[in-house]
mmCIF file with all atom_site columns, C-alpha atoms in Angstrom:
data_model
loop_
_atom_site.group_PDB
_atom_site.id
_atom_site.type_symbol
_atom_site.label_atom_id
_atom_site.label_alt_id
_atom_site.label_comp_id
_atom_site.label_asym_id
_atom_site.label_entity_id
_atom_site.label_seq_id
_atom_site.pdbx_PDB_ins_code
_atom_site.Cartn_x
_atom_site.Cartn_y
_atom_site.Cartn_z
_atom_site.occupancy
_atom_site.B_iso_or_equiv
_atom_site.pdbx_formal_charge
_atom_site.auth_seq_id
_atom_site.auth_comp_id
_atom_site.auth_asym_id
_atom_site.auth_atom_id
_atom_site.pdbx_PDB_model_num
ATOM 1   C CA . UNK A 1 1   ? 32.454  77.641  105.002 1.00 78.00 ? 1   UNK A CA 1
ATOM 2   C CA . UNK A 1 2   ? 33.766  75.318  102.337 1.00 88.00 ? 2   UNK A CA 1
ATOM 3   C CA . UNK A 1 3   ? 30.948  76.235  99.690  1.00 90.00 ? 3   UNK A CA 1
ATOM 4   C CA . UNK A 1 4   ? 30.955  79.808  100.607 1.00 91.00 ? 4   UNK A CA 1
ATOM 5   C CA . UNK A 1 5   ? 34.506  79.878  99.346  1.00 93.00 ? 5   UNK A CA 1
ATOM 6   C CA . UNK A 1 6   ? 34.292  78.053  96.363  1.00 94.00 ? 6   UNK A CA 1
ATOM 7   C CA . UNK A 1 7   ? 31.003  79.742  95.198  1.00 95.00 ? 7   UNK A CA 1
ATOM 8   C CA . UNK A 1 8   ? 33.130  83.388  95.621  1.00 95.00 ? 8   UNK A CA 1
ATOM 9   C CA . UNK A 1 9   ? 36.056  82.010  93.970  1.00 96.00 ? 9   UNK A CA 1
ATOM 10  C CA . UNK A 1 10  ? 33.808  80.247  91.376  1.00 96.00 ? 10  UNK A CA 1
ATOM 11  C CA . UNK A 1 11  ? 32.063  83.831  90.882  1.00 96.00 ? 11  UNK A CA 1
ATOM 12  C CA . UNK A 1 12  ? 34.523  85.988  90.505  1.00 97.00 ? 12  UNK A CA 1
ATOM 13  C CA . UNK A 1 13  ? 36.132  83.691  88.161  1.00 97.00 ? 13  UNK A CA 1
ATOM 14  C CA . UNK A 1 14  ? 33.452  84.312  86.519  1.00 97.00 ? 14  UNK A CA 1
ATOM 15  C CA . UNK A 1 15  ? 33.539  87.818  86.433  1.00 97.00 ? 15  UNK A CA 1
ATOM 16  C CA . UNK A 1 16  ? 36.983  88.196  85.215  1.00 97.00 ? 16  UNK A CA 1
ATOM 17  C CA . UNK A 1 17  ? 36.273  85.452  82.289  1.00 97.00 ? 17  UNK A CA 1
ATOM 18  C CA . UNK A 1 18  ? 33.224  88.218  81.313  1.00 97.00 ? 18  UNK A CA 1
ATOM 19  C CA . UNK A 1 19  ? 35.486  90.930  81.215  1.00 97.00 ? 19  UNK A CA 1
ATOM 20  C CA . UNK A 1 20  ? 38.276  89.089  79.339  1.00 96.00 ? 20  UNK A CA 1
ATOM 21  C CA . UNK A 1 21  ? 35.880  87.793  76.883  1.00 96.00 ? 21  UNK A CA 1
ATOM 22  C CA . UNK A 1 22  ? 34.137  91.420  76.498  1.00 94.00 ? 22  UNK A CA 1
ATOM 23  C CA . UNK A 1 23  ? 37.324  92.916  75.763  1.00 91.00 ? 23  UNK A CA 1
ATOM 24  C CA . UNK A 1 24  ? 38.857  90.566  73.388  1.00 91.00 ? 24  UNK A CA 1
ATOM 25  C CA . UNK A 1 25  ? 35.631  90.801  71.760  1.00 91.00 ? 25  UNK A CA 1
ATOM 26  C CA . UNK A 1 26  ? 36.005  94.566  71.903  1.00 86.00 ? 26  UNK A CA 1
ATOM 27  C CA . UNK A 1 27  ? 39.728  94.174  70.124  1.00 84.00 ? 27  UNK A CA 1
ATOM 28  C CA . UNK A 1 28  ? 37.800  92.271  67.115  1.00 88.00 ? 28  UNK A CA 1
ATOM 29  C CA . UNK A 1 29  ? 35.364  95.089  66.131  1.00 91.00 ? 29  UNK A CA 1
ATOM 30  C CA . UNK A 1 30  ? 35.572  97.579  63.361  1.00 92.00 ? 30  UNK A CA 1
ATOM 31  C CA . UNK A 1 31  ? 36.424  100.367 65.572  1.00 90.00 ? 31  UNK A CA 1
ATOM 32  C CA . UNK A 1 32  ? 38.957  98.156  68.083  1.00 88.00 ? 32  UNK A CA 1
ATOM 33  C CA . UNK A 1 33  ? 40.981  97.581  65.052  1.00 91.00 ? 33  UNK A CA 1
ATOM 34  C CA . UNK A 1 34  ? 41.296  100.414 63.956  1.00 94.00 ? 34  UNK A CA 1
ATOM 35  C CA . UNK A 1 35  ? 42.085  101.833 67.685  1.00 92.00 ? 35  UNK A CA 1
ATOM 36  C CA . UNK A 1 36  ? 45.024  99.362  67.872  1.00 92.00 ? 36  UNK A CA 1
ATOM 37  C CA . UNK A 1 37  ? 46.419  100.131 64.351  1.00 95.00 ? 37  UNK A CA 1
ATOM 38  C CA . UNK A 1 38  ? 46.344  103.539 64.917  1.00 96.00 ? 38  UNK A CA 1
ATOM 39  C CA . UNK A 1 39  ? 48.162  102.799 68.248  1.00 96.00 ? 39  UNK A CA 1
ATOM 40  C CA . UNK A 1 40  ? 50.920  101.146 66.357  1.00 97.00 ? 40  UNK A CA 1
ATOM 41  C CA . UNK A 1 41  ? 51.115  104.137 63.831  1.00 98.00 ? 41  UNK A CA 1
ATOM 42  C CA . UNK A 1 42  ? 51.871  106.501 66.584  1.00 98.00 ? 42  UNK A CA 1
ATOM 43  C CA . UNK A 1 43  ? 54.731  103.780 68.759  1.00 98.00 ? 43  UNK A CA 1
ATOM 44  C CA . UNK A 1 44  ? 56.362  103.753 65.473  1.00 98.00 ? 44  UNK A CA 1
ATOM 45  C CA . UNK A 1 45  ? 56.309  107.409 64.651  1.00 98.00 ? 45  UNK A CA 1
ATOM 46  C CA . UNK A 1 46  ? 57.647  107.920 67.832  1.00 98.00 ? 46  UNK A CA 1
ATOM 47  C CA . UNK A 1 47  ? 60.384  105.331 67.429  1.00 98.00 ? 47  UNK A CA 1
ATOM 48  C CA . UNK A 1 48  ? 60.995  106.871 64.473  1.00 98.00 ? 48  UNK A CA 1
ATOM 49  C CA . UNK A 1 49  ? 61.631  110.585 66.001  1.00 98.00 ? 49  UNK A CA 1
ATOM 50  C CA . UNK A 1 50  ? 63.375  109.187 69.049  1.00 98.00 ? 50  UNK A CA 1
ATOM 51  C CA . UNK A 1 51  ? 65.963  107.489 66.537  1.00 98.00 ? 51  UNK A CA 1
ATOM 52  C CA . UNK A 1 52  ? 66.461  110.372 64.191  1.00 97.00 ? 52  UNK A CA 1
ATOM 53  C CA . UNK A 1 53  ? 66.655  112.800 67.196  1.00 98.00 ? 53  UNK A CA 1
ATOM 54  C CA . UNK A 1 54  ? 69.713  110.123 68.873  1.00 97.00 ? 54  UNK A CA 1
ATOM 55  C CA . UNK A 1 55  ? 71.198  110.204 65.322  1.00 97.00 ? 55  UNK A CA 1
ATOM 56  C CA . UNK A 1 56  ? 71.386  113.726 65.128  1.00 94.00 ? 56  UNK A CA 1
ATOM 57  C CA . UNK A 1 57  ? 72.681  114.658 68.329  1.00 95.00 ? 57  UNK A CA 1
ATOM 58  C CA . UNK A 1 58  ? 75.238  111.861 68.180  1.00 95.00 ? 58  UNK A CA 1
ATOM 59  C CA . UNK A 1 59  ? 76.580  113.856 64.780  1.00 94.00 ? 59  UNK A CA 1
ATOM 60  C CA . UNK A 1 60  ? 76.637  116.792 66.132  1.00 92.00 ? 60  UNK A CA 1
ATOM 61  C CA . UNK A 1 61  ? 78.820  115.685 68.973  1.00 93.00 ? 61  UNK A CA 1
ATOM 62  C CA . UNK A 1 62  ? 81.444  113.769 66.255  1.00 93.00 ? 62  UNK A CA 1
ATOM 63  C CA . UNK A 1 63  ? 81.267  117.358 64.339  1.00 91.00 ? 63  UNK A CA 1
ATOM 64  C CA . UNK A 1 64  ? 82.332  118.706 67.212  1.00 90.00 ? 64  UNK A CA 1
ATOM 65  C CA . UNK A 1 65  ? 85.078  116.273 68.120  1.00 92.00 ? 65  UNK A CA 1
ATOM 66  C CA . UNK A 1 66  ? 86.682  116.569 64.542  1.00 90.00 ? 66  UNK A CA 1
ATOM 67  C CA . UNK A 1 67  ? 85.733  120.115 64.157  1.00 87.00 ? 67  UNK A CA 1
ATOM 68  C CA . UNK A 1 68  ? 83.705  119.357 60.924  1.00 86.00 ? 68  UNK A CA 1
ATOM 69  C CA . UNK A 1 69  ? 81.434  122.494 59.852  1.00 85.00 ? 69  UNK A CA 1
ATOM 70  C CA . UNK A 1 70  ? 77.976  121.109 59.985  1.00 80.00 ? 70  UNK A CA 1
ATOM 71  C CA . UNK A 1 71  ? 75.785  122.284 57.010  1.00 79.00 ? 71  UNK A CA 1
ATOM 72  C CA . UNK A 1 72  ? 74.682  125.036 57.548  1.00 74.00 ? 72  UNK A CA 1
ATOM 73  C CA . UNK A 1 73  ? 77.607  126.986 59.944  1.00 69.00 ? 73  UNK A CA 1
ATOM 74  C CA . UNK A 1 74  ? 80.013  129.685 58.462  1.00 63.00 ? 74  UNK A CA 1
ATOM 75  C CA . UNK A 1 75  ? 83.708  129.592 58.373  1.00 58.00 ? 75  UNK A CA 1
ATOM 76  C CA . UNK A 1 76  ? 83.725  132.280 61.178  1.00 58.00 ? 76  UNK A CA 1
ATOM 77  C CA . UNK A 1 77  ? 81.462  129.670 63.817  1.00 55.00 ? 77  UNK A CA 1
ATOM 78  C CA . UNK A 1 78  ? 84.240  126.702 63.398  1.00 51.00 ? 78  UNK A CA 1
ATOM 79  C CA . UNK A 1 79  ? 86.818  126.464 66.101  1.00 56.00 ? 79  UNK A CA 1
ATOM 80  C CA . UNK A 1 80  ? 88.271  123.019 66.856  1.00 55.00 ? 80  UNK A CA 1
ATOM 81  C CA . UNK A 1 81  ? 88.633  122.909 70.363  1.00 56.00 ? 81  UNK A CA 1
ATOM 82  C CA . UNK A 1 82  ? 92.041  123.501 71.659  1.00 53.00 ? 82  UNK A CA 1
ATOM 83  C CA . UNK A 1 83  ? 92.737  119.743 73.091  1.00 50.00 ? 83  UNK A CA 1
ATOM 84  C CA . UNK A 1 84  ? 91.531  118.549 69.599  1.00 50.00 ? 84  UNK A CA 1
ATOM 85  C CA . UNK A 1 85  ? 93.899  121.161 67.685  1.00 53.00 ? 85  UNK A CA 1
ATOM 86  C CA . UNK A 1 86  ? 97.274  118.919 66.124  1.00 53.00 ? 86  UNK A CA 1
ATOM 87  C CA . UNK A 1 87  ? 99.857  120.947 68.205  1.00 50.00 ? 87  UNK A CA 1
ATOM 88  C CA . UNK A 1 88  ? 103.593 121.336 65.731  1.00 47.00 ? 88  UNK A CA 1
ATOM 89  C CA . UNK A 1 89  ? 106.145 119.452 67.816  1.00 50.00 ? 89  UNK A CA 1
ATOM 90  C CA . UNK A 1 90  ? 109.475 118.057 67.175  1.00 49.00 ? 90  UNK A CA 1
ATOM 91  C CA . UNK A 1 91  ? 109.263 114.486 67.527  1.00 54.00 ? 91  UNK A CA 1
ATOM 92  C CA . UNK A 1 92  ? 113.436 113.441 68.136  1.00 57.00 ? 92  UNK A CA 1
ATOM 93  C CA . UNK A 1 93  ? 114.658 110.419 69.767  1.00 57.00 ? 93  UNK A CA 1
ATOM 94  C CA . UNK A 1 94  ? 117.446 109.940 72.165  1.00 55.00 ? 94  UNK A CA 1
ATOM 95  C CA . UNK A 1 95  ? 120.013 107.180 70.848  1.00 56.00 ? 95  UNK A CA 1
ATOM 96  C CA . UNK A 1 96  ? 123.449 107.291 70.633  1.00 58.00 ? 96  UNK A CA 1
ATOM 97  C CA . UNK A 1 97  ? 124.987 107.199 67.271  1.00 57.00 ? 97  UNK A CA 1
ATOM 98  C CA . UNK A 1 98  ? 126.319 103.361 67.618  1.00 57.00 ? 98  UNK A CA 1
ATOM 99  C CA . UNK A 1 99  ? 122.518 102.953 67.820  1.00 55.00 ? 99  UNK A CA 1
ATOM 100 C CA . UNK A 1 100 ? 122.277 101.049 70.907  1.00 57.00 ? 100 UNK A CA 1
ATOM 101 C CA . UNK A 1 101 ? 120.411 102.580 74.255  1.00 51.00 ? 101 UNK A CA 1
#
């Protein structure tokens, strides 16, 4: 029982060495190369869209916040939202005239 289980652990060592080796072997080829470069073009160009895309919805929320026009809006689109609008109010304070409260 002993060497039964150490000549099927022994082979499929084996096997997955093979494998390992036949695909790291694979990565160093012409072809592999240029697979895995071209893989790392694409991750980046996807970064790259998945930050500009963040960036631009993140502006148009602060335009919308401050009710700056974006670019390419007319005068007639803008509305700053009424919570955001700087109400006219009186601003007095309640002190006697000896200045104490």
């Amino acid at each position: 029982m002993r060497r039964g289980l150490w000549f099927a652990a022994g082979a499929g060592a084996g096997v997955w060495a093979a494998a390992r080796a036949r695909r790291a072997a694979e990565a160093l080829t012409v072809d592999g190369l240029r697979d895995r470069a071209g893989a790392a073009a694409l991750g980046l160009r996807m970064l790259r869209d998945e930050v500009a895309q963040g960036r631009a919805d993140a502006e148009t929320g602060v335009r919308q916040r401050l009710g700056v026009p974006s670019p390419g809006d007319s005068p007639r689109q803008l509305q700053t939202p009424a919570h955001h609008r700087l109400a006219a109010r009186s601003t007095t304070t309640d002190t006697n005239e000896e200045g104490t409260d």
